[in-house]
Short mmCIF file of C-alpha atoms and ligand atoms in Angstrom, two decimals:
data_model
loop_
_atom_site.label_atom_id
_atom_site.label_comp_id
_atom_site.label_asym_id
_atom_site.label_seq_id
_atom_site.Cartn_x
_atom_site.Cartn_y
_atom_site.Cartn_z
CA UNK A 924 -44.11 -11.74 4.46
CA UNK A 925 -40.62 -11.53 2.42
CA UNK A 926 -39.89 -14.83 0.48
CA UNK A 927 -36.81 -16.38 1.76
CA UNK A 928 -34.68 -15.33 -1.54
CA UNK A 929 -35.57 -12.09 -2.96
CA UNK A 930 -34.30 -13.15 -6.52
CA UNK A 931 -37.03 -13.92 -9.16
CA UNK A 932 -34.58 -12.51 -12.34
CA UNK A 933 -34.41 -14.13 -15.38
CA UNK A 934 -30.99 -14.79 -15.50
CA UNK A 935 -28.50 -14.24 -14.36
CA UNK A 936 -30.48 -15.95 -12.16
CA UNK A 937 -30.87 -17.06 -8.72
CA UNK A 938 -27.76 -18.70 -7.36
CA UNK A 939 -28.21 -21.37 -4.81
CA UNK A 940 -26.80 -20.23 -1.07
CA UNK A 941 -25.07 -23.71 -0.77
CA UNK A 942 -23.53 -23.27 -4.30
CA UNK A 943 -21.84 -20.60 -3.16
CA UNK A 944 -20.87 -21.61 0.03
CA UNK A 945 -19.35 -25.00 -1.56
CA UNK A 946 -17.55 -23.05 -4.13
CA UNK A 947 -16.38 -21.00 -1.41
CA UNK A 948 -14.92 -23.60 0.28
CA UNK A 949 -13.34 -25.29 -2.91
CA UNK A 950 -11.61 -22.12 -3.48
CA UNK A 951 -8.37 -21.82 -2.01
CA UNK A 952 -7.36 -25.08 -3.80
CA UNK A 953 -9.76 -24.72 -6.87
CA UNK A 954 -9.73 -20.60 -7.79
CA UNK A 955 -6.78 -19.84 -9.92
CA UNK A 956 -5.72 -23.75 -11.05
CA UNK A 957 -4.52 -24.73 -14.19
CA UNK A 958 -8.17 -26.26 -16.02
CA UNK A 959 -5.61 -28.46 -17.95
CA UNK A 960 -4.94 -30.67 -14.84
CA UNK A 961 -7.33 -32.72 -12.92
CA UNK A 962 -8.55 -30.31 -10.57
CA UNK A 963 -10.53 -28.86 -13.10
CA UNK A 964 -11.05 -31.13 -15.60
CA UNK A 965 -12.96 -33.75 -12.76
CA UNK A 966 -15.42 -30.66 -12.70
CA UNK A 967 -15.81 -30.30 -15.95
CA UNK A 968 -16.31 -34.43 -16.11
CA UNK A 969 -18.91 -33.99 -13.31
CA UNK A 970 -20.95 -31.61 -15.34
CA UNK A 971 -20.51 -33.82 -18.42
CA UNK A 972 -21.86 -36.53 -16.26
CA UNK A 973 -24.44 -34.78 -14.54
CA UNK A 974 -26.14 -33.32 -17.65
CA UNK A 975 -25.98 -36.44 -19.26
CA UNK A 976 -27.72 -38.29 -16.32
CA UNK A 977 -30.59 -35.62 -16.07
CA UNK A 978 -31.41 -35.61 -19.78
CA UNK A 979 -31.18 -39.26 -20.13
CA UNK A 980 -28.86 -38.63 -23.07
CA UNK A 981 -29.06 -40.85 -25.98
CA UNK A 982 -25.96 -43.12 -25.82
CA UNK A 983 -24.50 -41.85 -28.95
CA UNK A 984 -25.24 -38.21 -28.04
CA UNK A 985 -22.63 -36.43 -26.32
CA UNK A 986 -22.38 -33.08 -24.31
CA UNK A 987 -20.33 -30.40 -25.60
CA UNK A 988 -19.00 -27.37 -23.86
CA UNK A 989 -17.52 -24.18 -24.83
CA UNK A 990 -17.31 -20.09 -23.94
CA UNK A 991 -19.25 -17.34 -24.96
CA UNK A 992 -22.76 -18.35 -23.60
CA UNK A 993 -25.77 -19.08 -25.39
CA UNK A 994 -25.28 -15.88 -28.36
CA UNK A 995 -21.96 -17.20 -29.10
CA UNK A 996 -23.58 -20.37 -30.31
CA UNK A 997 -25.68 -18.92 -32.24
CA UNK A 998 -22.66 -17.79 -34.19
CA UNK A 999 -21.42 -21.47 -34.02
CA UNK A 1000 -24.41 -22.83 -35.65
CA UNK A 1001 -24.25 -20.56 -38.59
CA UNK A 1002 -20.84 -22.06 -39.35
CA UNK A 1003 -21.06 -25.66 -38.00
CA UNK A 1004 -25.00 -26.77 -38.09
CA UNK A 1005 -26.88 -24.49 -41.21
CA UNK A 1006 -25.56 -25.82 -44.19
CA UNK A 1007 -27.34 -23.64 -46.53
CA UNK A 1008 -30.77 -22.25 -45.04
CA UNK A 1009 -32.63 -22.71 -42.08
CA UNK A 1010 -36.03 -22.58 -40.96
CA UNK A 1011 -36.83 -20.42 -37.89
CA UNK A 1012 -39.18 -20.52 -35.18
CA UNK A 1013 -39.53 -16.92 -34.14
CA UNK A 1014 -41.49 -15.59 -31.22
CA UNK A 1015 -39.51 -13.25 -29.22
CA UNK A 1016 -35.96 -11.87 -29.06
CA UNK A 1017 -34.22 -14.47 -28.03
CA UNK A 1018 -35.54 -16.56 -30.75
CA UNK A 1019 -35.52 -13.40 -33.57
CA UNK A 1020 -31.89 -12.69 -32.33
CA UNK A 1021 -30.47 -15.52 -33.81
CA UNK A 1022 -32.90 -16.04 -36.77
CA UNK A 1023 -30.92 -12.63 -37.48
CA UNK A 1024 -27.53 -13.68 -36.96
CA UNK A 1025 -28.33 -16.15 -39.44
CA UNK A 1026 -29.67 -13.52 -42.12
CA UNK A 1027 -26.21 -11.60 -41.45
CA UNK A 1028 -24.36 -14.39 -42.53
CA UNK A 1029 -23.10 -14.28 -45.90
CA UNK A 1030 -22.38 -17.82 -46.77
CA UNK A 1031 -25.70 -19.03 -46.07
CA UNK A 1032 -29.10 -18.37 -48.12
CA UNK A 1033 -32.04 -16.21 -46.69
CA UNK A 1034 -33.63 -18.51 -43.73
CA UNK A 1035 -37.30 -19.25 -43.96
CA UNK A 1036 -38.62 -16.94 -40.79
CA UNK A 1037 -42.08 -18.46 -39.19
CA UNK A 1038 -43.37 -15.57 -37.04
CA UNK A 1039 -45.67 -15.33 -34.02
CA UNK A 1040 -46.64 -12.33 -31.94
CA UNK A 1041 -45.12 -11.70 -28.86
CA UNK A 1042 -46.74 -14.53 -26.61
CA UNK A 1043 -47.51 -17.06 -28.73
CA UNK A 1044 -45.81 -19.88 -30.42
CA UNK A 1045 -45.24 -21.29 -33.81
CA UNK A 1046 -44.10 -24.80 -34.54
CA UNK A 1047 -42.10 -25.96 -37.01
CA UNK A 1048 -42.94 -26.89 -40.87
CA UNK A 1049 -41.72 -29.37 -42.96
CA UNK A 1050 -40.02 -28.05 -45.66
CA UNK A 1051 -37.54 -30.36 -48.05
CA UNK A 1052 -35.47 -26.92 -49.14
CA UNK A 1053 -34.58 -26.31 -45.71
CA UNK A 1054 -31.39 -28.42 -44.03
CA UNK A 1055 -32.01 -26.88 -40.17
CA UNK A 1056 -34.96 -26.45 -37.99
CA UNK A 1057 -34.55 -23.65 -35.51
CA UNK A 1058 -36.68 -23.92 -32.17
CA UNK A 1059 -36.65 -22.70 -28.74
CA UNK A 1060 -38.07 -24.28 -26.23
CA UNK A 1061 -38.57 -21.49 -23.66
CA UNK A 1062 -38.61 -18.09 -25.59
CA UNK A 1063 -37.82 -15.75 -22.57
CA UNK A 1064 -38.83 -12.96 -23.51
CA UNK A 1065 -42.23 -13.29 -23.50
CA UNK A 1066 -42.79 -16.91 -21.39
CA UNK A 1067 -43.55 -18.77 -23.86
CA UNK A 1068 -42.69 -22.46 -24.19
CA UNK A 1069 -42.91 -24.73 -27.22
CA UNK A 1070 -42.72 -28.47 -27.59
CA UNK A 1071 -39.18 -29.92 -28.75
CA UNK A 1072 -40.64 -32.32 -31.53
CA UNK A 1073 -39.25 -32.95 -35.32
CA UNK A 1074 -40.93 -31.40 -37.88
CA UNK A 1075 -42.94 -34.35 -39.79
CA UNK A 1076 -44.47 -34.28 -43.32
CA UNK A 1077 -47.78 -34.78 -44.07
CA UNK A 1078 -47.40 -38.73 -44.34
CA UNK A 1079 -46.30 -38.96 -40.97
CA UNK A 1080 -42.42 -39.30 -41.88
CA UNK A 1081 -39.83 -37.32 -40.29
CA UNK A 1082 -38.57 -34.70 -42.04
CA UNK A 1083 -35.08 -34.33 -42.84
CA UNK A 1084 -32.63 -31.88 -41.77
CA UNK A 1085 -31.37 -31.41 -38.31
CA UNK A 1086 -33.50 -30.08 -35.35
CA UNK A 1087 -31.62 -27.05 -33.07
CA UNK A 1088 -33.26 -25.97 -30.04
CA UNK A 1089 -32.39 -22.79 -27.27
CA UNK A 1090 -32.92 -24.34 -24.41
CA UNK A 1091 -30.97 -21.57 -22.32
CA UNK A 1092 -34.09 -20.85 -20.16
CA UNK A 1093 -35.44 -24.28 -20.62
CA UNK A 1094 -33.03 -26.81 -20.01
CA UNK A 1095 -33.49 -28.25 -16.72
CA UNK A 1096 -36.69 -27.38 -15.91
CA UNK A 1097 -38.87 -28.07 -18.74
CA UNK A 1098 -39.71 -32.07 -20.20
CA UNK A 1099 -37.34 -32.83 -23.09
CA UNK A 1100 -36.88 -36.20 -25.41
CA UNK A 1101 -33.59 -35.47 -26.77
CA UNK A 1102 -33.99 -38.12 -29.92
CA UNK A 1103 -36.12 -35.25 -30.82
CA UNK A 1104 -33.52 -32.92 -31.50
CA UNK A 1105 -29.95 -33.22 -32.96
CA UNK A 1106 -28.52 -30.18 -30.62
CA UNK A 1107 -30.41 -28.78 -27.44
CA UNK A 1108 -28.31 -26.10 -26.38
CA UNK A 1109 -28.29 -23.63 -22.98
CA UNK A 1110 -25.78 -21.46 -20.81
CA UNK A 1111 -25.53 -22.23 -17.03
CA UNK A 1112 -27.06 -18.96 -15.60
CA UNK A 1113 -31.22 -19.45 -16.49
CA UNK A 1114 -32.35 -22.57 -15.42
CA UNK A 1115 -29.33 -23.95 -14.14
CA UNK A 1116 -28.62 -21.29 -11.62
CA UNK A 1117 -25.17 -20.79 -12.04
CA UNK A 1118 -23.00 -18.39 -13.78
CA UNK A 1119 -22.87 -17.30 -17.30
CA UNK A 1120 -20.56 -16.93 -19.86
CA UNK A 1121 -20.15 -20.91 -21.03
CA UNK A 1122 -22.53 -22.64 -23.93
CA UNK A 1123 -23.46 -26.31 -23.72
CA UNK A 1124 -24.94 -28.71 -26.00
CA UNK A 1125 -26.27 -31.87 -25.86
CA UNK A 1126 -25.48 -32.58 -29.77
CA UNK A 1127 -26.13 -35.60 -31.78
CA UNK A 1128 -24.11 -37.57 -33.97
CA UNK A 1129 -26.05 -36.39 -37.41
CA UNK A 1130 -24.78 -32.71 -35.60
CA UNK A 1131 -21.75 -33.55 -35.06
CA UNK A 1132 -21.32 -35.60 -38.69
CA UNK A 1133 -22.49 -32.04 -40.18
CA UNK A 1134 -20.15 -30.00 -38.19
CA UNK A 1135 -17.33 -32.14 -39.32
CA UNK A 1136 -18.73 -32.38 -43.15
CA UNK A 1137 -18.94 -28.59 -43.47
CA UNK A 1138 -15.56 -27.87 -42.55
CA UNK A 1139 -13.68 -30.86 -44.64
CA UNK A 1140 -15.82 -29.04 -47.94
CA UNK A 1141 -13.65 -26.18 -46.82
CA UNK A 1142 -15.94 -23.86 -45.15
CA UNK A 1143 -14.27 -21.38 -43.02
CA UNK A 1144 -14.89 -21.43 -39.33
CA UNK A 1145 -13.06 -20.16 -36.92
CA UNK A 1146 -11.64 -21.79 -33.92
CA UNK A 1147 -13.03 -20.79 -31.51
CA UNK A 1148 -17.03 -21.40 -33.25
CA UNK A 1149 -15.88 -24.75 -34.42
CA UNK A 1150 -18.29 -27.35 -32.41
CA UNK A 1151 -15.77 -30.20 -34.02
CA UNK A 1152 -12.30 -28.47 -31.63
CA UNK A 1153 -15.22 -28.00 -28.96
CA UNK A 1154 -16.07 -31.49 -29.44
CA UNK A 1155 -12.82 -32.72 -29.13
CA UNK A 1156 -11.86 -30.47 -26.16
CA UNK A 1157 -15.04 -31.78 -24.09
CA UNK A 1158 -13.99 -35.40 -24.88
CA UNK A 1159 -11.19 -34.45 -22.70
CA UNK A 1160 -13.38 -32.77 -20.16
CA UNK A 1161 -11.76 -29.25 -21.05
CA UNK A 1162 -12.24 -25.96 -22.83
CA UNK A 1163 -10.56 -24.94 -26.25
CA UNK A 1164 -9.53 -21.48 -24.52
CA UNK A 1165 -9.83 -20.97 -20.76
CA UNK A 1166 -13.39 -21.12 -19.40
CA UNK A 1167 -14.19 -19.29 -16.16
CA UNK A 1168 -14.12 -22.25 -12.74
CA UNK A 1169 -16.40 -20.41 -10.83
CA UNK A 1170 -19.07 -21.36 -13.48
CA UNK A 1171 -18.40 -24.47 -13.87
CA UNK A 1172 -17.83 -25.29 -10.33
CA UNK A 1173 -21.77 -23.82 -9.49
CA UNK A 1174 -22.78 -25.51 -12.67
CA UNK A 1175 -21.60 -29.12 -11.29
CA UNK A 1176 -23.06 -28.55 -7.72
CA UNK A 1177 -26.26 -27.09 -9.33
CA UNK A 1178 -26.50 -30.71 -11.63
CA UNK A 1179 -25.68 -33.25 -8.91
CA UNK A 1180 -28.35 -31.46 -6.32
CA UNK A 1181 -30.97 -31.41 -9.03
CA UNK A 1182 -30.34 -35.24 -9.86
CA UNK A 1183 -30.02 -35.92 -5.75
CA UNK A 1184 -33.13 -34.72 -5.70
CA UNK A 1185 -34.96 -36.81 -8.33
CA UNK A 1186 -33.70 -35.55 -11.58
CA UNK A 1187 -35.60 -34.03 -14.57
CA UNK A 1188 -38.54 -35.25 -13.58
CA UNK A 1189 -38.44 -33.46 -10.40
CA UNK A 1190 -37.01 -30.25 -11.61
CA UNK A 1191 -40.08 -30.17 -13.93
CA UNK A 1192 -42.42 -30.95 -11.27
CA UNK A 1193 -41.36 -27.98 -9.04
CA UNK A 1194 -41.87 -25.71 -11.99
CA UNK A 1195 -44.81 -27.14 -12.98
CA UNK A 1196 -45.88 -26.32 -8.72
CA UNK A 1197 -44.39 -22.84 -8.74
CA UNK A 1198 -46.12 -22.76 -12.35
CA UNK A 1199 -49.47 -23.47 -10.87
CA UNK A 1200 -49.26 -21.19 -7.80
CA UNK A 1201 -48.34 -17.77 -10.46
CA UNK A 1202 -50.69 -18.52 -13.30
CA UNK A 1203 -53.73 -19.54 -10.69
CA UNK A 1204 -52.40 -16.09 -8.68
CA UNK A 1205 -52.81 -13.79 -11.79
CA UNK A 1206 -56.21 -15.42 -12.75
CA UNK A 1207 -58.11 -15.34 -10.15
CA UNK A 1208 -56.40 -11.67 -9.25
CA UNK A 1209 -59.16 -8.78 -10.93
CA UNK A 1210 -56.10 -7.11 -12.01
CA UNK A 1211 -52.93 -9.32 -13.04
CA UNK A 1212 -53.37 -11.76 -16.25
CA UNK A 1213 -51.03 -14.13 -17.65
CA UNK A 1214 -49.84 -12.21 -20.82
CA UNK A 1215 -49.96 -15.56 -22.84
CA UNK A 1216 -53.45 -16.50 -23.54
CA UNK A 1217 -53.04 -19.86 -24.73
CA UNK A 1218 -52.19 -22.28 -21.65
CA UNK A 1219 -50.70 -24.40 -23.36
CA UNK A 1220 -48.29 -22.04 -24.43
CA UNK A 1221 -47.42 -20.73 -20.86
CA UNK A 1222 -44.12 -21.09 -19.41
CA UNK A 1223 -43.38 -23.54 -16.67
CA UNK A 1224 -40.05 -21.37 -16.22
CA UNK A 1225 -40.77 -17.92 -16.92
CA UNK A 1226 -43.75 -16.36 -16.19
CA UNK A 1227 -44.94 -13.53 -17.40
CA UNK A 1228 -47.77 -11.50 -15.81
CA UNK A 1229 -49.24 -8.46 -17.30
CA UNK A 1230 -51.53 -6.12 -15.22
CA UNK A 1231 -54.63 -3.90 -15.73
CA UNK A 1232 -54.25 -0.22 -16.71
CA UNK A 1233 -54.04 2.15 -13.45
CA UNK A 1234 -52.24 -0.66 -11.57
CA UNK A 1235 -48.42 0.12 -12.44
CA UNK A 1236 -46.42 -2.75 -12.53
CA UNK A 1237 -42.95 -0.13 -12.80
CA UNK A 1238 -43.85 1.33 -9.81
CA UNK A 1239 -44.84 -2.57 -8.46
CA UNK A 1240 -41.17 -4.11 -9.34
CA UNK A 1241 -39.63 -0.61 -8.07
CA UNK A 1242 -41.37 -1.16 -4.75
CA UNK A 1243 -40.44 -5.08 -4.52
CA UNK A 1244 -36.81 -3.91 -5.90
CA UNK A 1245 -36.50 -1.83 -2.58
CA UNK A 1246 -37.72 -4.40 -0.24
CA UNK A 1247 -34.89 -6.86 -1.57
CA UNK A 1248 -37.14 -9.09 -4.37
CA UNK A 1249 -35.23 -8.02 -7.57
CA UNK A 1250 -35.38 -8.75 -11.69
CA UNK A 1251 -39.20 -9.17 -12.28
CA UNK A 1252 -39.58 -6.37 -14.15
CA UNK A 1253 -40.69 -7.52 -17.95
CA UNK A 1254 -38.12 -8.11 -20.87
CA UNK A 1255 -37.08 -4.45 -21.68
CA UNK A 1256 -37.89 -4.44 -25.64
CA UNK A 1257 -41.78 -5.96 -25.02
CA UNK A 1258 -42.35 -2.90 -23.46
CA UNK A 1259 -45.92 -4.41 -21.37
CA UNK A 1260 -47.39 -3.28 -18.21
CA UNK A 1261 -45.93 -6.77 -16.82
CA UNK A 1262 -44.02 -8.21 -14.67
CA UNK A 1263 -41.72 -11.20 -15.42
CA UNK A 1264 -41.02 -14.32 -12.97
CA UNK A 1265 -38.57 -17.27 -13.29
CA UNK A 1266 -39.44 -19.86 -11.77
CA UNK A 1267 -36.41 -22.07 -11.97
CA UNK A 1268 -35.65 -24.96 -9.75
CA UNK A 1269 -33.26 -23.06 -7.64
CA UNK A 1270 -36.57 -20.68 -6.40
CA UNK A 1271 -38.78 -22.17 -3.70
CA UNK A 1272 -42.51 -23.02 -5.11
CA UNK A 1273 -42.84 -21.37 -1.25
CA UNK A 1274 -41.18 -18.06 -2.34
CA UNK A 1275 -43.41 -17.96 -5.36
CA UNK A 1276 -46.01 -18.25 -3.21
CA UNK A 1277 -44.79 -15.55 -0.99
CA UNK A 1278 -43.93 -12.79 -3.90
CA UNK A 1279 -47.23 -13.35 -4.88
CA UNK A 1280 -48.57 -12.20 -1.47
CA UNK A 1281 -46.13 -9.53 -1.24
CA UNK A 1282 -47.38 -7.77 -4.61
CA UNK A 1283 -50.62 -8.16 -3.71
CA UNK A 1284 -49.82 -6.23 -0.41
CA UNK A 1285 -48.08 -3.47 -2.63
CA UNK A 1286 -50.85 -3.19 -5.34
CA UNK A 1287 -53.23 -2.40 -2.24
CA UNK A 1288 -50.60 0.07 -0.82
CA UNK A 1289 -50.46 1.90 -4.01
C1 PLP B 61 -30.52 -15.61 -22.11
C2 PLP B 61 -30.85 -16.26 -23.39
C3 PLP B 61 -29.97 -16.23 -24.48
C4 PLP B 61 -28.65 -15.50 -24.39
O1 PLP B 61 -27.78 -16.20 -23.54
P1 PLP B 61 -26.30 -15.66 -23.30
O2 PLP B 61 -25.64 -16.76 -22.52
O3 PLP B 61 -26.42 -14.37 -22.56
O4 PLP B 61 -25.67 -15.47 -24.63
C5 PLP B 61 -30.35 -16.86 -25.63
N1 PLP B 61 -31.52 -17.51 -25.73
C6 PLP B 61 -32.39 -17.57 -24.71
C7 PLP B 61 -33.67 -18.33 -24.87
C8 PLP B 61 -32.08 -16.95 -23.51
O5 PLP B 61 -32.96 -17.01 -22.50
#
């Protein structure tokens, strides 16, 4: 009764068997190349291309790369996006995380912080004093997804000020209308199923225009957080400083097969599916709940799942763990009686199916 993959984790996440196996085979001539010559930077192009195709970029959008993962642009944005102070969607510790970083930084004023409870949502407010709007689209902590829209006033007009969104465990596998945002940043290893330790963005001209403003006023930013040197290194389909191949290789394979296989629109529909087969498990279970009460507001890539008192979902995930299904136990800091399921393209709506069955087994073991 095993699913076929026994990896449900939130990232890193599920790796594809023929990812691997390609990269394998790639290696002896790609592993350990210069990612200043072609060999590389054709990968780099292919992921370009790739994201650009499955998000239907804007023409005047453009895809920027760079290391240090998702966190590290966080850091980025407080020296290349937030002019002066920010508005924050925060609903989890992804999303709190950064809303931080941005409070740490002393060149910018005290961000406006709109709070929700772990497993619900906020949405943004407009608010003329503020010159960012922070979102996330998939806060993955708790499995909670918002809508990527612009804040508008009251009148109906868009407000100003440029619209950031995590996407790190929603890109891919959520719906997205990019006009609606100015950057919609991720790292490869959530939906994607690849490897961390990259960031990209799909950033806007107004993002770009703001990034290069900031720094010609004279802020400080340095190198290696500067989206403009990014921006200019990705125009050449490379890296400022040396990005990992591995990553990017399993990134491009991971983009073309989602696009061969219909695109966004299909990666969204298999969530949605393995979606539907987790939340209907849990409610018609007498014991498992989805933790997030409003449906709306319930992740079509992360699930979360808490369970009734007496029914130990520890001693659940430590069971699975030893029968080879790994990384659904809940986000550490939440601290719930839960258990936490991606449900990323890369997993099989089948293998959903079948970890469902297999905790159900367990929980009548126990
Ligand atoms: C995982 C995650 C991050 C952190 O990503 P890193 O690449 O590890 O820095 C940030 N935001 C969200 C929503 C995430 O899921």
């Amino acid at each position: 009764m095993l699913p076929s993959d026994g990896r449900f984790g939130s990232g890193p996440s599920k790796v594809r068997a023929a990812g691997f196996a390609s990269l394998a085979a790639v290696a002896p001539g790609y592993l350990g190349t210069s990612h200043r010559r072609a060999g590389v930077r054709d990968v780099v192009g292919r992921v370009r291309q790739g994201l650009a195709e499955l998000f239907g970029l804007p023409d005047d959008y453009e895809i920027v790369l760079g290391n240090g993962g998702t966190t590290a642009f966080f850091d980025l944005a407080t020296f290349c996006l937030i002019e002066n102070r920010s508005q924050h969607c925060s609903f989890g510790e992804f999303s709190a995380r950064f809303a931080a970083a941005v409070k740490a930084a002393p060149h910018l004023a005290e961000p406006e912080i709109l709070l929700a409870e772990a497993g619900r949502c906020c949405a943004p407010v407009a608010n003329d004093a503020v010159d960012t709007y922070a979102l996330i689209h998939n806060e993955t902590s708790t499995g909670v997804a918002m809508p990527v829209t612009r804040p508008r006033h009251d009148d109906g007009t868009v407000a100003a000020g440029l619209v950031i969104v995590d996407a790190t465990s929603a890109a891919g596998c959520l719906a997205v209308d990019l006009a609606e945002c100015d950057a919609y940043y991720f790292a490869p290893q959530k939906g994607f199923g690849a490897e961390g330790g990259l960031w990209l963005a799909a950033c806007s001209p107004a993002a770009l225009e703001r990034s290069a403003r900031l720094r010609t006023a004279g802020r400080w930013v340095p190198p290696t957080l500067d989206l403009g040197v990014a921006a200019e290194n990705s125009r050449l389909n490379q890296t400022y400083n040396t990005p990992a191949l591995a990553t990017l290789w399993l990134l491009a394979e991971q983009v073309e097969w989602m696009n061969a296989q219909g695109g966004l629109a299909w990666a969204v529909a298999r969530c949605d599916t393995s979606a539907a087969i987790v939340y209907g498990w849990a409610e018609d279970s007498s014991w498992a709940t989805p933790f997030v009460t409003a449906s709306a507001d319930r992740s079509h890539s992360v699930a979360t799942i808490d369970f009734a008192e007496g029914v130990d979902a520890a001693a659940i995930a430590a069971t699975l763990r030893h029968n080879g299904i790994v990384d659904v136990e809940p986000y550490r800091k939440l601290g719930r009686n839960q258990l936490r399921i991606a449900l990323f393209p890369a997993i099989e709506p089948a293998d959903i199916e079948a970890l469902t069955a297999c905790i159900d087994w367990v929980v009548g073991q126990l």
